[in-house]
CSV table of C-alpha atoms and ligand atoms in Angstrom, one decimal:
chain,number,residue,atom,x,y,z
A,493,UNK,CA,-15.2,6.3,9.4
A,494,UNK,CA,-18.5,7.0,11.3
A,495,UNK,CA,-17.2,6.8,14.9
A,496,UNK,CA,-14.2,5.6,16.9
A,497,UNK,CA,-15.7,2.4,18.2
A,498,UNK,CA,-18.0,-0.1,16.3
A,499,UNK,CA,-18.8,-2.4,19.3
A,500,UNK,CA,-17.6,-3.1,22.8
A,501,UNK,CA,-16.9,-6.7,21.7
A,502,UNK,CA,-14.6,-5.6,18.9
A,503,UNK,CA,-12.7,-3.3,21.3
A,504,UNK,CA,-12.2,-6.1,23.8
A,505,UNK,CA,-11.2,-8.7,21.3
A,506,UNK,CA,-9.2,-6.8,18.8
A,507,UNK,CA,-8.4,-3.4,20.3
A,508,UNK,CA,-10.4,-1.8,17.6
A,509,UNK,CA,-10.6,1.9,18.3
A,510,UNK,CA,-10.2,4.2,15.3
A,511,UNK,CA,-8.1,7.3,15.3
A,512,UNK,CA,-10.0,10.6,14.7
A,513,UNK,CA,-9.1,12.9,11.8
A,514,UNK,CA,-7.4,15.6,14.0
A,515,UNK,CA,-5.0,13.1,15.6
A,516,UNK,CA,-4.3,11.4,12.2
A,517,UNK,CA,-3.3,14.8,10.7
A,518,UNK,CA,-1.3,15.8,13.7
A,519,UNK,CA,0.7,12.6,13.6
A,520,UNK,CA,1.1,12.7,9.8
A,521,UNK,CA,2.3,16.3,10.0
A,522,UNK,CA,5.3,15.0,11.9
A,523,UNK,CA,6.4,13.4,8.6
A,524,UNK,CA,4.7,16.0,6.3
A,525,UNK,CA,7.4,16.0,3.6
A,526,UNK,CA,7.1,12.2,3.2
A,527,UNK,CA,3.3,12.3,3.1
A,528,UNK,CA,3.5,14.7,0.2
A,529,UNK,CA,6.2,12.7,-1.7
A,530,UNK,CA,4.3,10.8,-4.3
A,531,UNK,CA,6.4,7.6,-4.2
A,532,UNK,CA,7.2,7.4,-0.5
A,533,UNK,CA,6.0,4.1,0.8
A,534,UNK,CA,3.8,3.8,3.8
A,535,UNK,CA,2.8,0.5,5.6
A,536,UNK,CA,0.3,0.5,8.4
A,537,UNK,CA,0.4,-2.8,10.2
A,538,UNK,CA,-3.1,-2.6,11.9
A,539,UNK,CA,-4.7,-0.3,9.5
A,540,UNK,CA,-8.4,-0.6,10.5
A,541,UNK,CA,-10.6,0.9,7.8
A,542,UNK,CA,-7.7,3.2,6.7
A,543,UNK,CA,-7.9,6.5,8.6
A,544,UNK,CA,-4.2,7.0,8.2
A,545,UNK,CA,-3.8,5.6,4.7
A,546,UNK,CA,-6.7,7.6,3.3
A,547,UNK,CA,-5.2,10.8,4.6
A,548,UNK,CA,-1.8,9.8,3.2
A,549,UNK,CA,-3.4,9.1,-0.2
A,550,UNK,CA,-5.3,12.5,0.0
A,551,UNK,CA,-2.0,14.4,0.5
A,552,UNK,CA,-0.3,12.5,-2.3
A,553,UNK,CA,-3.2,13.1,-4.8
A,554,UNK,CA,-3.2,16.7,-3.9
A,555,UNK,CA,0.3,16.9,-5.2
A,556,UNK,CA,-0.6,14.7,-8.3
A,557,UNK,CA,-3.5,17.1,-9.0
A,558,UNK,CA,-1.3,20.2,-8.6
A,559,UNK,CA,1.5,18.9,-10.8
A,560,UNK,CA,-0.3,16.8,-13.5
A,561,UNK,CA,-3.9,17.8,-13.8
A,562,UNK,CA,-3.4,19.2,-17.2
A,563,UNK,CA,-2.2,15.9,-18.6
A,564,UNK,CA,-4.6,13.0,-18.1
A,565,UNK,CA,-2.0,10.4,-18.9
A,566,UNK,CA,0.6,11.9,-16.5
A,567,UNK,CA,-2.1,12.1,-13.8
A,568,UNK,CA,-2.9,8.4,-14.3
A,569,UNK,CA,0.7,7.5,-14.1
A,570,UNK,CA,1.5,9.4,-10.9
A,571,UNK,CA,-1.7,8.5,-9.3
A,572,UNK,CA,-0.8,4.8,-9.9
A,573,UNK,CA,2.6,5.5,-8.2
A,574,UNK,CA,0.8,7.1,-5.2
A,575,UNK,CA,-1.7,4.2,-4.9
A,576,UNK,CA,1.1,1.7,-5.3
A,577,UNK,CA,3.0,3.2,-2.4
A,578,UNK,CA,0.3,2.6,0.2
A,579,UNK,CA,0.2,-0.6,2.2
A,580,UNK,CA,-1.9,-1.9,5.0
A,581,UNK,CA,-2.3,-5.1,7.0
A,582,UNK,CA,-5.5,-5.8,9.0
A,583,UNK,CA,-6.9,-8.7,10.9
A,584,UNK,CA,-10.7,-8.2,10.3
A,585,UNK,CA,-11.9,-8.7,6.8
A,586,UNK,CA,-14.7,-6.1,6.9
A,587,UNK,CA,-12.0,-3.5,7.7
A,588,UNK,CA,-9.8,-4.7,4.9
A,589,UNK,CA,-12.7,-4.2,2.5
A,590,UNK,CA,-13.7,-0.9,3.9
A,591,UNK,CA,-10.1,0.4,3.7
A,592,UNK,CA,-9.7,-0.7,0.1
A,593,UNK,CA,-13.1,0.9,-0.8
A,594,UNK,CA,-12.3,4.2,0.9
A,595,UNK,CA,-9.0,4.4,-1.0
A,596,UNK,CA,-10.5,3.4,-4.2
A,597,UNK,CA,-13.4,5.8,-3.9
A,598,UNK,CA,-11.0,8.7,-3.3
A,599,UNK,CA,-9.0,7.8,-6.4
A,600,UNK,CA,-12.1,7.4,-8.5
A,601,UNK,CA,-13.6,10.7,-7.5
A,602,UNK,CA,-10.3,12.6,-8.1
A,603,UNK,CA,-9.8,10.8,-11.4
A,604,UNK,CA,-13.4,11.6,-12.7
A,605,UNK,CA,-12.7,15.3,-12.2
A,606,UNK,CA,-9.5,15.2,-14.2
A,607,UNK,CA,-10.6,12.8,-16.9
A,608,UNK,CA,-14.1,14.3,-17.2
A,609,UNK,CA,-15.8,12.7,-20.3
A,610,UNK,CA,-12.9,10.4,-21.1
A,611,UNK,CA,-11.9,8.2,-18.2
A,612,UNK,CA,-9.8,5.1,-19.2
A,613,UNK,CA,-11.5,1.9,-17.8
A,614,UNK,CA,-8.0,0.3,-17.7
A,615,UNK,CA,-6.9,2.8,-15.1
A,616,UNK,CA,-9.9,1.9,-12.8
A,617,UNK,CA,-9.0,-1.8,-13.2
A,618,UNK,CA,-5.3,-1.2,-12.4
A,619,UNK,CA,-6.2,1.0,-9.3
A,620,UNK,CA,-8.5,-1.7,-8.0
A,621,UNK,CA,-6.0,-4.5,-8.6
A,622,UNK,CA,-3.1,-2.7,-6.8
A,623,UNK,CA,-5.3,-1.8,-3.8
A,624,UNK,CA,-6.3,-5.5,-3.6
A,625,UNK,CA,-2.7,-6.5,-3.5
A,626,UNK,CA,-1.6,-3.8,-1.1
A,627,UNK,CA,-4.2,-3.8,1.5
A,628,UNK,CA,-4.1,-7.4,2.9
A,629,UNK,CA,-5.9,-9.7,5.3
A,630,UNK,CA,-3.1,-10.4,7.8
A,631,UNK,CA,-1.9,-10.8,11.3
A,632,UNK,CA,0.7,-8.1,11.9
A,633,UNK,CA,2.1,-10.1,14.9
A,634,UNK,CA,2.6,-13.6,13.4
A,635,UNK,CA,3.1,-12.0,9.9
A,636,UNK,CA,0.8,-14.7,8.4
A,637,UNK,CA,-2.0,-14.1,6.0
A,638,UNK,CA,-5.3,-14.7,7.7
A,639,UNK,CA,-8.6,-16.1,6.5
A,640,UNK,CA,-11.9,-14.3,6.4
A,641,UNK,CA,-12.4,-15.0,10.0
A,642,UNK,CA,-9.1,-13.5,11.1
A,643,UNK,CA,-7.5,-16.9,11.7
A,644,UNK,CA,-3.8,-17.4,10.7
A,645,UNK,CA,-3.2,-19.5,7.6
A,646,UNK,CA,0.1,-21.1,6.8
A,647,UNK,CA,0.9,-18.5,4.2
A,648,UNK,CA,3.2,-15.6,4.8
A,649,UNK,CA,2.1,-12.0,4.2
A,650,UNK,CA,3.4,-11.2,0.8
A,651,UNK,CA,3.6,-7.6,-0.5
A,652,UNK,CA,4.2,-6.3,-4.1
A,653,UNK,CA,6.6,-3.5,-4.9
A,654,UNK,CA,5.5,-1.4,-7.9
A,655,UNK,CA,8.3,0.6,-9.5
A,656,UNK,CA,8.2,2.7,-12.7
A,657,UNK,CA,11.1,1.4,-14.6
A,658,UNK,CA,10.8,3.3,-17.9
A,659,UNK,CA,8.1,5.5,-19.4
A,660,UNK,CA,4.8,3.8,-18.5
A,661,UNK,CA,6.3,0.5,-17.6
A,662,UNK,CA,5.9,-0.9,-14.1
A,663,UNK,CA,8.0,-3.7,-12.5
A,664,UNK,CA,6.3,-5.8,-9.9
A,665,UNK,CA,8.4,-7.7,-7.3
A,666,UNK,CA,6.9,-9.7,-4.5
A,667,UNK,CA,8.4,-9.9,-1.0
A,668,UNK,CA,7.6,-11.8,2.1
A,669,UNK,CA,6.9,-9.2,4.9
A,670,UNK,CA,8.6,-11.4,7.5
A,671,UNK,CA,11.8,-11.4,5.5
A,672,UNK,CA,11.6,-7.6,4.8
A,673,UNK,CA,11.4,-7.0,8.5
A,674,UNK,CA,14.7,-8.9,9.0
A,675,UNK,CA,16.5,-6.2,6.9
A,676,UNK,CA,16.7,-2.5,8.0
A,677,UNK,CA,18.6,0.6,7.4
A,678,UNK,CA,20.3,0.1,10.8
A,679,UNK,CA,21.6,-3.3,9.8
A,680,UNK,CA,25.4,-2.8,10.0
A,681,UNK,CA,26.4,-5.6,7.6
A,682,UNK,CA,24.9,-8.5,5.8
A,683,UNK,CA,23.8,-11.0,8.4
A,684,UNK,CA,24.9,-14.6,7.9
A,685,UNK,CA,21.3,-15.7,8.3
A,686,UNK,CA,18.0,-14.0,8.9
A,687,UNK,CA,16.3,-15.2,12.1
A,688,UNK,CA,14.0,-17.3,9.8
A,689,UNK,CA,17.0,-19.0,8.3
A,690,UNK,CA,17.2,-17.0,5.0
A,691,UNK,CA,20.8,-17.4,3.8
A,692,UNK,CA,22.8,-14.3,3.4
A,693,UNK,CA,23.2,-14.8,-0.3
A,694,UNK,CA,19.5,-14.1,-0.6
A,695,UNK,CA,19.9,-10.5,0.7
A,696,UNK,CA,20.7,-7.5,-1.5
A,697,UNK,CA,21.3,-3.8,-1.1
A,698,UNK,CA,18.3,-1.7,-2.0
A,699,UNK,CA,19.7,1.3,-4.1
A,700,UNK,CA,16.7,3.4,-3.2
A,701,UNK,CA,17.0,3.3,0.6
A,702,UNK,CA,20.6,2.0,1.1
A,703,UNK,CA,19.3,-0.7,3.3
A,704,UNK,CA,19.5,-4.5,3.1
A,705,UNK,CA,16.4,-6.2,1.8
A,706,UNK,CA,15.8,-9.9,1.0
A,707,UNK,CA,15.6,-11.0,-2.6
A,708,UNK,CA,12.1,-10.9,-3.9
A,709,UNK,CA,10.3,-14.2,-4.0
A,710,UNK,CA,9.0,-13.4,-7.4
A,711,UNK,CA,9.7,-10.9,-10.2
A,712,UNK,CA,7.4,-10.0,-13.0
A,713,UNK,CA,8.1,-8.8,-16.5
A,714,UNK,CA,7.8,-5.0,-16.7
A,715,UNK,CA,4.5,-3.9,-18.2
A,716,UNK,CA,2.4,-0.9,-18.8
A,717,UNK,CA,0.8,0.3,-15.6
A,718,UNK,CA,-2.6,0.0,-17.2
A,719,UNK,CA,-1.9,-3.8,-17.6
A,720,UNK,CA,-0.5,-4.8,-14.2
A,721,UNK,CA,-3.5,-7.1,-13.5
A,722,UNK,CA,-2.7,-9.1,-16.6
A,723,UNK,CA,1.0,-10.0,-16.0
A,724,UNK,CA,2.0,-13.5,-14.8
B,1400,SAM,C1,-6.6,0.6,17.5
B,1400,SAM,S1,-7.3,0.1,16.0
B,1400,SAM,C2,-6.5,1.2,15.0
B,1400,SAM,C3,-7.1,1.3,13.5
B,1400,SAM,C4,-6.4,2.4,12.7
B,1400,SAM,N1,-5.0,2.2,12.6
B,1400,SAM,C5,-6.8,3.7,13.1
B,1400,SAM,O1,-5.8,4.3,13.8
B,1400,SAM,O2,-7.9,4.2,12.9
B,1400,SAM,C6,-6.4,-1.4,15.8
B,1400,SAM,C7,-6.8,-2.2,14.5
B,1400,SAM,O3,-5.9,-3.3,14.5
B,1400,SAM,C8,-6.5,-4.5,14.1
B,1400,SAM,N2,-5.8,-5.6,14.7
B,1400,SAM,C9,-5.8,-6.1,16.0
B,1400,SAM,N3,-4.9,-7.1,16.1
B,1400,SAM,C10,-4.3,-7.1,14.9
B,1400,SAM,C11,-3.2,-8.0,14.4
B,1400,SAM,N4,-2.6,-8.9,15.2
B,1400,SAM,N5,-2.8,-7.8,13.1
B,1400,SAM,C12,-3.4,-7.0,12.3
B,1400,SAM,N6,-4.4,-6.1,12.7
B,1400,SAM,C13,-4.9,-6.2,14.0
B,1400,SAM,C14,-7.9,-4.3,14.7
B,1400,SAM,O4,-8.9,-5.1,14.0
B,1400,SAM,C15,-8.2,-2.7,14.5
B,1400,SAM,O5,-8.7,-2.5,13.3
């Protein structure tokens, strides 16, 4: 990020003022342990060009470097987990692209240091694919996907969960963000209906967090993390 403001128009129309590095770090330090847990999931609903998400990824990759730099394969796997845990929604398409690029460039630079002469092209492809699925053009208020001009479409924002299920195999499950936000750790019991009319039978208990989550709208066959972009 070059400065905190790109133009007065963008500030007036979209409240676009980027957070500087010192403030980003001070805020992330409030949840330091989570930022250093490779698989902890972060979602930023108005992510701009990614100042927070880039710093979260940096911290996670520092841990991946420290633990796994001696094994290229293990580094790739845990870097995949780190990338797959970072989510953003942003209204303006140029910011979405800038955010994806900054995250990708950081991964690529780190990976080239680890892999030296033998980087695996499939890893680059997988990283790019996951960032394309995790950093989305969307309206964080209406929870709709937006077009390249920032206008709401009829489609909901849909995020993918990436979970290592065994060895190198990753399972992808897709969820609607509006449905995800209906469930929370505070939910005392299964609601009869979500406010969008989702029947209770379509909710399930998430073993990882102990909270209620809606059933995924789509599940994919587990596949090697190098192949996530090829699975239907
Ligand atoms: C104050 S800036 C913060 C950007 C970034 N989070 C940071 O701290 O550097 C707010 C961002 O939200 C975006 N934005 C504004 N309204 C939005 C909406 N309804 N949904 C998603 N993003 C939105 C703007 O384009 C801008 O990039």
